[in-house]
Coordinates of N, CA and C in Angstrom, one line a residue:
T1 N 11.4 36.3 8.8 CA 10.7 37.2 7.9 C 11.2 36.7 6.5
V2 N 10.5 37.0 5.3 CA 10.8 36.6 3.9 C 10.8 37.8 3.1
L3 N 12.1 38.4 2.7 CA 12.1 39.7 1.7 C 11.5 40.7 2.5
G4 N 11.8 40.7 4.0 CA 11.4 41.8 5.0 C 9.8 41.8 5.2
V5 N 9.0 40.7 4.8 CA 7.6 40.3 5.2 C 7.8 39.2 6.2
D6 N 6.9 39.5 7.1 CA 6.6 38.3 8.2 C 6.1 37.2 7.6
S7 N 6.7 36.0 7.6 CA 6.4 34.8 7.1 C 5.0 34.3 7.6
Y8 N 4.7 34.5 8.8 CA 3.2 34.3 9.2 C 2.2 35.0 8.6
A9 N 2.4 36.3 8.3 CA 1.6 37.1 7.7 C 1.6 36.6 6.2
L10 N 2.5 36.3 5.6 CA 2.6 36.0 4.2 C 1.8 34.6 4.0
C11 N 1.9 33.8 5.1 CA 1.1 32.3 5.0 C -0.4 32.6 5.2
N12 N -0.8 33.7 5.9 CA -2.1 34.0 6.2 C -2.7 34.6 4.9
A13 N -1.8 35.5 4.3 CA -2.3 36.1 3.1 C -2.5 35.1 2.0
L14 N -1.3 34.2 1.7 CA -1.7 33.1 0.9 C -3.2 32.2 1.1
A15 N -3.3 32.0 2.2 CA -4.6 31.3 2.6 C -5.8 32.0 2.3
V16 N -5.7 33.3 2.5 CA -6.9 34.2 2.1 C -7.0 34.2 0.6
A17 N -5.9 34.4 -0.1 CA -5.9 34.3 -1.5 C -6.5 33.1 -2.2
G18 N -6.1 31.9 -1.5 CA -6.4 30.5 -1.9 C -8.0 30.5 -1.6
M19 N -8.3 31.0 -0.6 CA -9.8 30.8 -0.4 C -10.8 31.6 -1.4
L20 N -10.3 32.8 -1.6 CA -11.0 33.7 -2.6 C -10.9 33.2 -3.9
L21 N -9.7 32.5 -4.5 CA -9.7 31.9 -5.7 C -10.4 30.7 -5.7
A22 N -10.6 29.9 -4.7 CA -11.4 28.7 -4.7 C -13.0 29.1 -4.8
A23 N -13.2 30.2 -4.2 CA -14.7 30.6 -4.1 C -14.8 31.0 -5.6
L24 N -14.2 31.8 -6.3 CA -14.2 32.3 -7.5 C -14.3 30.9 -8.5
A25 N -13.7 30.1 -8.3 CA -13.6 28.8 -9.2 C -15.0 28.0 -9.0
A26 N -15.5 27.8 -7.6 CA -16.5 27.2 -7.1 C -17.9 27.9 -7.5
S27 N -17.7 29.1 -7.9 CA -18.9 29.8 -8.3 C -19.1 29.9 -9.9
G28 N -18.2 28.8 -10.5 CA -18.3 28.8 -12.0 C -17.3 29.6 -12.8
H29 N -16.4 30.2 -12.1 CA -15.4 31.0 -12.9 C -14.0 30.4 -12.8
G30 N -14.1 29.0 -13.0 CA -12.8 28.4 -12.8 C -12.1 28.1 -14.2
S31 N -11.5 29.3 -14.7 CA -10.7 29.2 -15.7 C -9.4 28.8 -15.5
A32 N -8.4 28.6 -16.5 CA -7.2 28.0 -16.3 C -6.3 28.9 -15.3
P33 N -6.3 30.4 -15.6 CA -5.5 31.4 -14.7 C -6.1 31.0 -13.2
V34 N -7.3 31.0 -12.9 CA -7.8 30.8 -11.7 C -7.3 29.4 -11.0
M35 N -7.4 28.6 -11.6 CA -6.9 27.2 -11.3 C -5.5 27.2 -11.2
L36 N -4.7 27.8 -12.0 CA -3.3 28.1 -11.7 C -3.1 28.7 -10.5
G37 N -3.8 29.8 -10.0 CA -3.5 30.5 -9.0 C -3.7 29.8 -7.7
C38 N -5.1 28.8 -7.7 CA -5.3 27.8 -6.6 C -4.2 27.0 -6.5
W39 N -3.7 26.3 -7.5 CA -2.5 25.5 -7.3 C -1.2 26.0 -6.9
L40 N -1.0 27.2 -7.4 CA 0.3 27.7 -6.7 C 0.2 28.1 -5.3
V41 N -0.9 28.5 -4.9 CA -1.2 28.8 -3.5 C -0.8 27.5 -2.7
Y42 N -1.7 26.5 -2.9 CA -1.6 25.3 -2.2 C -0.3 24.7 -2.2
L43 N 0.4 24.8 -3.5 CA 1.8 24.3 -3.6 C 2.8 25.2 -2.7
S44 N 2.7 26.3 -2.6 CA 3.5 27.2 -1.8 C 3.1 26.7 -0.4
L45 N 1.9 26.6 0.1 CA 1.6 26.2 1.4 C 2.3 24.7 1.8
T46 N 2.0 23.9 0.9 CA 2.6 22.5 1.3 C 4.2 22.6 1.2
T47 N 4.7 23.3 0.7 CA 6.1 23.3 0.6 C 6.6 24.1 2.0
V48 N 5.9 25.2 2.4 CA 6.3 25.8 3.7 C 5.9 25.0 4.8
G49 N 4.8 24.2 4.7 CA 4.2 23.6 5.7 C 5.1 22.2 6.1
E50 N 5.9 21.8 5.2 CA 6.8 20.8 5.3 C 6.2 19.6 6.1
I51 N 6.6 19.1 7.0 CA 6.3 17.8 7.7 C 4.7 17.6 8.0
F52 N 4.1 18.9 8.4 CA 2.7 19.1 8.5 C 1.8 18.8 7.4
L53 N 2.4 18.9 6.4 CA 1.6 18.6 5.0 C 2.2 17.5 4.2
Y54 N 2.9 16.7 4.6 CA 3.4 15.3 3.8 C 2.4 14.2 4.0
F55 N 1.1 14.5 3.9 CA 0.2 13.3 3.8 C -0.3 13.0 2.5
Q56 N -0.8 11.8 2.3 CA -1.2 11.2 0.9 C -2.1 12.2 0.3
W57 N -2.9 12.8 0.9 CA -4.0 13.7 0.4 C -3.4 15.2 0.0
D58 N -2.3 15.6 0.5 CA -1.7 16.8 0.1 C -1.0 16.7 -1.2
S59 N -0.2 15.4 -1.5 CA 0.4 15.2 -2.9 C -0.8 15.1 -3.8
L60 N -1.7 14.4 -3.3 CA -3.0 14.3 -4.3 C -3.6 15.6 -4.5
L61 N -3.9 16.6 -3.7 CA -4.4 17.9 -4.0 C -3.5 18.6 -5.1
C62 N -2.2 18.5 -4.7 CA -1.2 19.3 -5.7 C -1.3 18.6 -7.3
E63 N -1.4 17.2 -7.3 CA -1.4 16.6 -8.6 C -2.8 16.9 -9.3
A64 N -3.9 16.9 -8.7 CA -5.2 17.2 -8.9 C -5.3 18.6 -9.3
G65 N -4.7 19.4 -8.6 CA -4.7 20.8 -8.9 C -4.0 21.1 -10.0
F66 N -3.0 20.6 -10.3 CA -2.3 20.9 -11.8 C -3.0 20.5 -12.7
L67 N -3.9 19.2 -12.6 CA -4.6 18.6 -13.8 C -5.6 19.5 -14.0
A68 N -6.3 20.1 -12.9 CA -7.4 21.0 -13.1 C -7.1 22.2 -13.8
V69 N -5.7 22.8 -13.7 CA -5.0 23.9 -14.7 C -5.4 23.3 -16.2
L70 N -4.8 22.1 -16.4 CA -4.9 21.6 -17.8 C -6.3 21.3 -18.2
Y71 N -7.2 21.0 -17.3 CA -8.6 20.8 -17.7 C -9.6 22.0 -18.0
A72 N -9.3 23.1 -17.1 CA -10.1 24.3 -17.2 C -9.8 25.0 -18.8
P73 N -11.0 25.7 -18.9 CA -10.5 26.6 -20.1 C -9.9 27.7 -20.0
L74 N -9.0 28.0 -21.0 CA -8.0 28.9 -20.8 C -8.9 30.5 -20.3
M75 N -9.8 30.7 -20.9 CA -10.5 32.0 -20.6 C -12.0 31.6 -20.4
G76 N -12.4 32.4 -19.9 CA -14.0 32.4 -19.6 C -14.5 31.4 -18.7
R77 N -15.6 31.2 -18.7 CA -16.3 30.1 -17.7 C -16.4 28.8 -18.4
P78 N -16.1 27.8 -17.7 CA -16.2 26.3 -18.1 C -17.7 26.1 -18.6
S79 N -17.9 25.2 -19.4 CA -19.2 25.0 -19.9 C -19.3 23.3 -20.1
R80 N -20.4 22.7 -20.2 CA -20.6 21.3 -20.3 C -20.3 21.0 -21.8
S81 N -20.4 22.0 -22.8 CA -20.1 21.7 -24.4 C -18.8 21.6 -24.5
S82 N -17.9 22.3 -23.8 CA -16.6 22.3 -24.1 C -15.9 20.9 -24.0
T83 N -14.9 20.7 -25.1 CA -14.3 19.4 -25.0 C -12.9 19.5 -24.4
T84 N -12.7 18.3 -23.6 CA -11.6 18.2 -23.0 C -10.5 17.4 -23.8
S85 N -9.1 17.6 -23.5 CA -8.4 16.8 -24.2 C -8.4 15.2 -23.6
H86 N -8.2 14.4 -24.5 CA -8.2 13.0 -24.3 C -7.0 12.7 -23.3
L87 N -5.8 13.3 -23.4 CA -4.6 13.2 -22.6 C -5.1 13.8 -21.1
V88 N -5.7 14.7 -21.1 CA -6.1 15.2 -19.7 C -7.0 14.2 -18.9
M89 N -7.8 13.7 -19.8 CA -8.9 12.7 -19.2 C -8.0 11.5 -18.6
W90 N -7.2 11.0 -19.5 CA -6.3 9.8 -19.1 C -5.5 10.2 -17.9
L91 N -4.9 11.3 -17.8 CA -4.2 11.6 -16.8 C -5.0 11.6 -15.5
L92 N -6.3 12.2 -15.6 CA -7.2 12.3 -14.4 C -7.5 10.8 -14.1
R93 N -7.7 10.0 -15.0 CA -8.0 8.5 -14.7 C -6.7 7.9 -14.1
F94 N -5.5 8.1 -14.5 CA -4.2 7.4 -14.1 C -4.1 7.9 -12.7
L95 N -4.6 9.2 -12.3 CA -4.5 9.9 -10.9 C -5.3 9.0 -9.9
F96 N -6.7 8.7 -10.5 CA -7.4 8.0 -9.7 C -7.1 6.4 -9.4
F97 N -6.5 5.9 -10.4 CA -5.8 4.7 -10.4 C -4.7 4.7 -9.4
K98 N -3.9 5.7 -9.4 CA -2.7 5.9 -8.5 C -3.1 5.8 -7.1
L99 N -4.2 6.7 -6.9 CA -4.6 6.9 -5.5 C -5.1 5.6 -5.0
M100 N -6.2 4.9 -5.7 CA -6.7 3.4 -5.2 C -5.7 2.6 -4.9
L101 N -4.4 2.4 -5.8 CA -3.4 1.6 -5.7 C -2.6 1.9 -4.7
M102 N -2.3 3.1 -4.5 CA -1.3 3.6 -3.3 C -1.9 3.4 -2.0
S103 N -3.2 3.7 -1.9 CA -4.0 3.4 -0.8 C -4.0 2.2 -0.2
G104 N -4.1 1.2 -1.0 CA -4.0 -0.2 -0.6 C -2.7 -0.7 -0.2
V105 N -1.7 -0.3 -0.9 CA -0.3 -0.7 -0.9 C 0.3 -0.2 0.4
V106 N -0.1 1.2 0.7 CA 0.1 1.7 2.0 C -0.3 0.7 3.1
K107 N -1.4 0.5 3.2 CA -2.2 -0.3 4.1 C -1.4 -1.6 4.4
I108 N -1.1 -2.4 3.2 CA -0.5 -3.6 3.5 C 0.9 -3.6 3.6
S109 N 1.5 -2.6 3.4 CA 3.1 -2.4 3.4 C 3.6 -1.9 4.9
S110 N 2.4 -1.4 5.5 CA 2.8 -0.8 7.0 C 2.7 -1.8 7.9
N111 N 2.6 -3.1 7.6 CA 2.5 -4.2 8.2 C 1.7 -4.2 9.7
D112 N 0.8 -3.1 9.7 CA 0.0 -2.9 10.6 C -1.1 -4.1 10.8
P113 N -1.2 -4.6 12.1 CA -1.8 -5.9 12.4 C -3.5 -5.7 12.1
T114 N -3.8 -4.4 12.5 CA -5.1 -4.2 12.3 C -5.6 -4.5 10.7
W115 N -4.8 -3.9 10.0 CA -5.0 -4.3 8.2 C -4.8 -5.9 8.1
L116 N -3.8 -6.3 8.5 CA -3.4 -7.5 8.0 C -4.3 -8.7 8.8
N117 N -4.9 -8.5 9.9 CA -6.0 -9.3 10.5 C -7.4 -8.8 10.2
L118 N -7.3 -7.9 9.5 CA -8.8 -7.5 9.1 C -9.7 -6.7 10.1
T119 N -9.0 -6.2 10.9 CA -9.6 -5.4 12.2 C -9.7 -4.1 12.2
A120 N -9.2 -3.4 11.1 CA -9.1 -1.8 11.2 C -10.2 -1.4 11.6
L121 N -11.4 -1.6 11.0 CA -12.7 -1.1 11.1 C -13.3 -1.1 12.6
N122 N -12.7 -2.1 13.3 CA -13.2 -2.2 14.8 C -12.6 -0.8 15.5
Y123 N -11.6 -0.3 14.8 CA -11.2 1.0 15.8 C -11.4 2.2 14.8
H124 N -11.4 2.0 13.4 CA -12.0 3.4 12.8 C -13.0 4.2 12.9
F125 N -14.1 3.5 13.2 CA -15.4 4.5 13.4 C -15.4 5.1 14.8
A126 N -14.6 4.6 15.8 CA -14.2 5.3 17.1 C -13.2 6.4 17.1
S127 N -12.3 6.1 15.9 CA -11.2 7.1 16.2 C -10.9 8.1 15.0
Q128 N -12.0 8.1 13.9 CA -11.7 9.0 12.8 C -11.7 10.4 13.3
C129 N -11.0 11.2 12.7 CA -11.0 12.7 13.0 C -12.2 13.5 13.1
I130 N -13.1 13.3 12.1 CA -14.4 13.8 12.0 C -15.4 12.9 11.9
P131 N -15.9 12.3 13.0 CA -16.9 11.1 12.5 C -18.3 11.5 12.2
T132 N -18.8 10.8 11.4 CA -20.4 11.0 11.0 C -21.3 10.7 11.8
P133 N -22.5 11.0 11.7 CA -23.5 10.7 12.6 C -23.8 9.0 12.6
A134 N -23.5 8.6 11.4 CA -23.6 7.1 11.4 C -22.6 6.3 11.9
A135 N -21.3 7.0 12.3 CA -20.2 6.2 12.7 C -20.4 5.2 14.0
W136 N -21.2 5.8 14.9 CA -21.8 5.1 16.0 C -22.3 3.7 15.7
Y137 N -23.4 4.0 14.6 CA -24.1 2.7 14.4 C -23.1 1.5 13.6
F138 N -22.3 2.0 12.8 CA -21.5 1.2 12.0 C -20.5 0.7 13.0
R139 N -20.1 1.3 14.0 CA -19.2 0.8 15.1 C -19.9 -0.4 16.0
Q140 N -21.3 -0.6 15.9 CA -21.9 -1.5 16.5 C -22.3 -2.7 15.5
L141 N -21.6 -2.7 14.4 CA -22.0 -4.0 13.6 C -21.1 -5.0 14.2
H142 N -21.5 -6.4 13.7 CA -21.0 -7.5 14.2 C -19.5 -7.7 13.5
P143 N -18.6 -8.0 14.3 CA -17.1 -8.0 14.0 C -17.0 -8.6 12.8
L144 N -17.6 -9.6 12.2 CA -17.4 -10.3 11.1 C -17.9 -9.5 9.9
M145 N -18.9 -8.6 10.0 CA -19.3 -7.7 8.9 C -18.1 -6.6 8.9
L146 N -17.6 -6.2 9.9 CA -16.2 -5.2 9.9 C -15.3 -5.7 9.3
Q147 N -15.0 -7.2 9.5 CA -13.9 -7.7 8.8 C -14.2 -7.9 7.1
L148 N -15.2 -8.1 7.1 CA -15.8 -8.0 5.4 C -15.3 -6.8 4.8
G149 N -15.8 -5.8 5.6 CA -15.6 -4.3 5.1 C -14.3 -4.2 4.9
V150 N -13.3 -4.5 5.8 CA -11.8 -4.4 5.6 C -11.4 -5.2 4.2
G151 N -11.9 -6.3 4.4 CA -11.3 -7.2 2.9 C -12.0 -6.6 1.7
F152 N -13.2 -6.1 1.8 CA -13.6 -5.5 0.7 C -12.7 -4.2 0.2
T153 N -12.4 -3.4 1.2 CA -11.7 -2.4 1.1 C -10.3 -2.7 0.3
L154 N -9.7 -3.7 1.0 CA -8.3 -4.2 0.3 C -8.5 -4.7 -1.2
V155 N -9.4 -5.4 -1.6 CA -10.0 -6.0 -2.7 C -10.1 -5.0 -3.7
V156 N -10.8 -3.8 -3.5 CA -11.1 -2.8 -4.1 C -9.7 -2.0 -4.4
E157 N -9.1 -1.5 -3.5 CA -8.0 -0.8 -3.4 C -6.7 -1.4 -4.2
V158 N -6.6 -2.5 -4.1 CA -5.3 -3.3 -4.8 C -5.5 -3.9 -5.9
P159 N -6.3 -5.1 -6.0 CA -6.2 -5.7 -7.3 C -7.3 -5.1 -8.4
I160 N -8.0 -4.5 -8.1 CA -9.1 -3.8 -8.9 C -8.5 -2.6 -9.7
A161 N -7.7 -2.0 -8.9 CA -6.9 -0.8 -9.4 C -6.1 -1.3 -10.4

């Protein structure tokens, strides 16, 4: 328990609050306070989730969520005519750059032979968590095409970033 409240119930309440805030933001009401609420809920859940939420995308979502707070209008509904700070736009670009660069660095620094030998796609389409309908067809491609795909991924994620 946390302050006399069951921690499981508190996590569930945070998740429901996050879903409601996200629905509010997705429906066009994504003001800075709404985005701040979304960010605080996700930050709280990742802190409590510990090792289960230590993946690259969890950190990315926390960083992007914080930038969404800065990007959103302080009050009211976001509009296409509203101006965005140049600093926030550069921070978003930097976040994308960092995502691409770190994705490539992780692949190379892991010393995983499937990345180093350009064979990672031989396994990816058969083992991804949520396969797409096209995954089976991509899995049937010639191994050289799959190697080119891995090579292209590394070229895009590391040097171009």
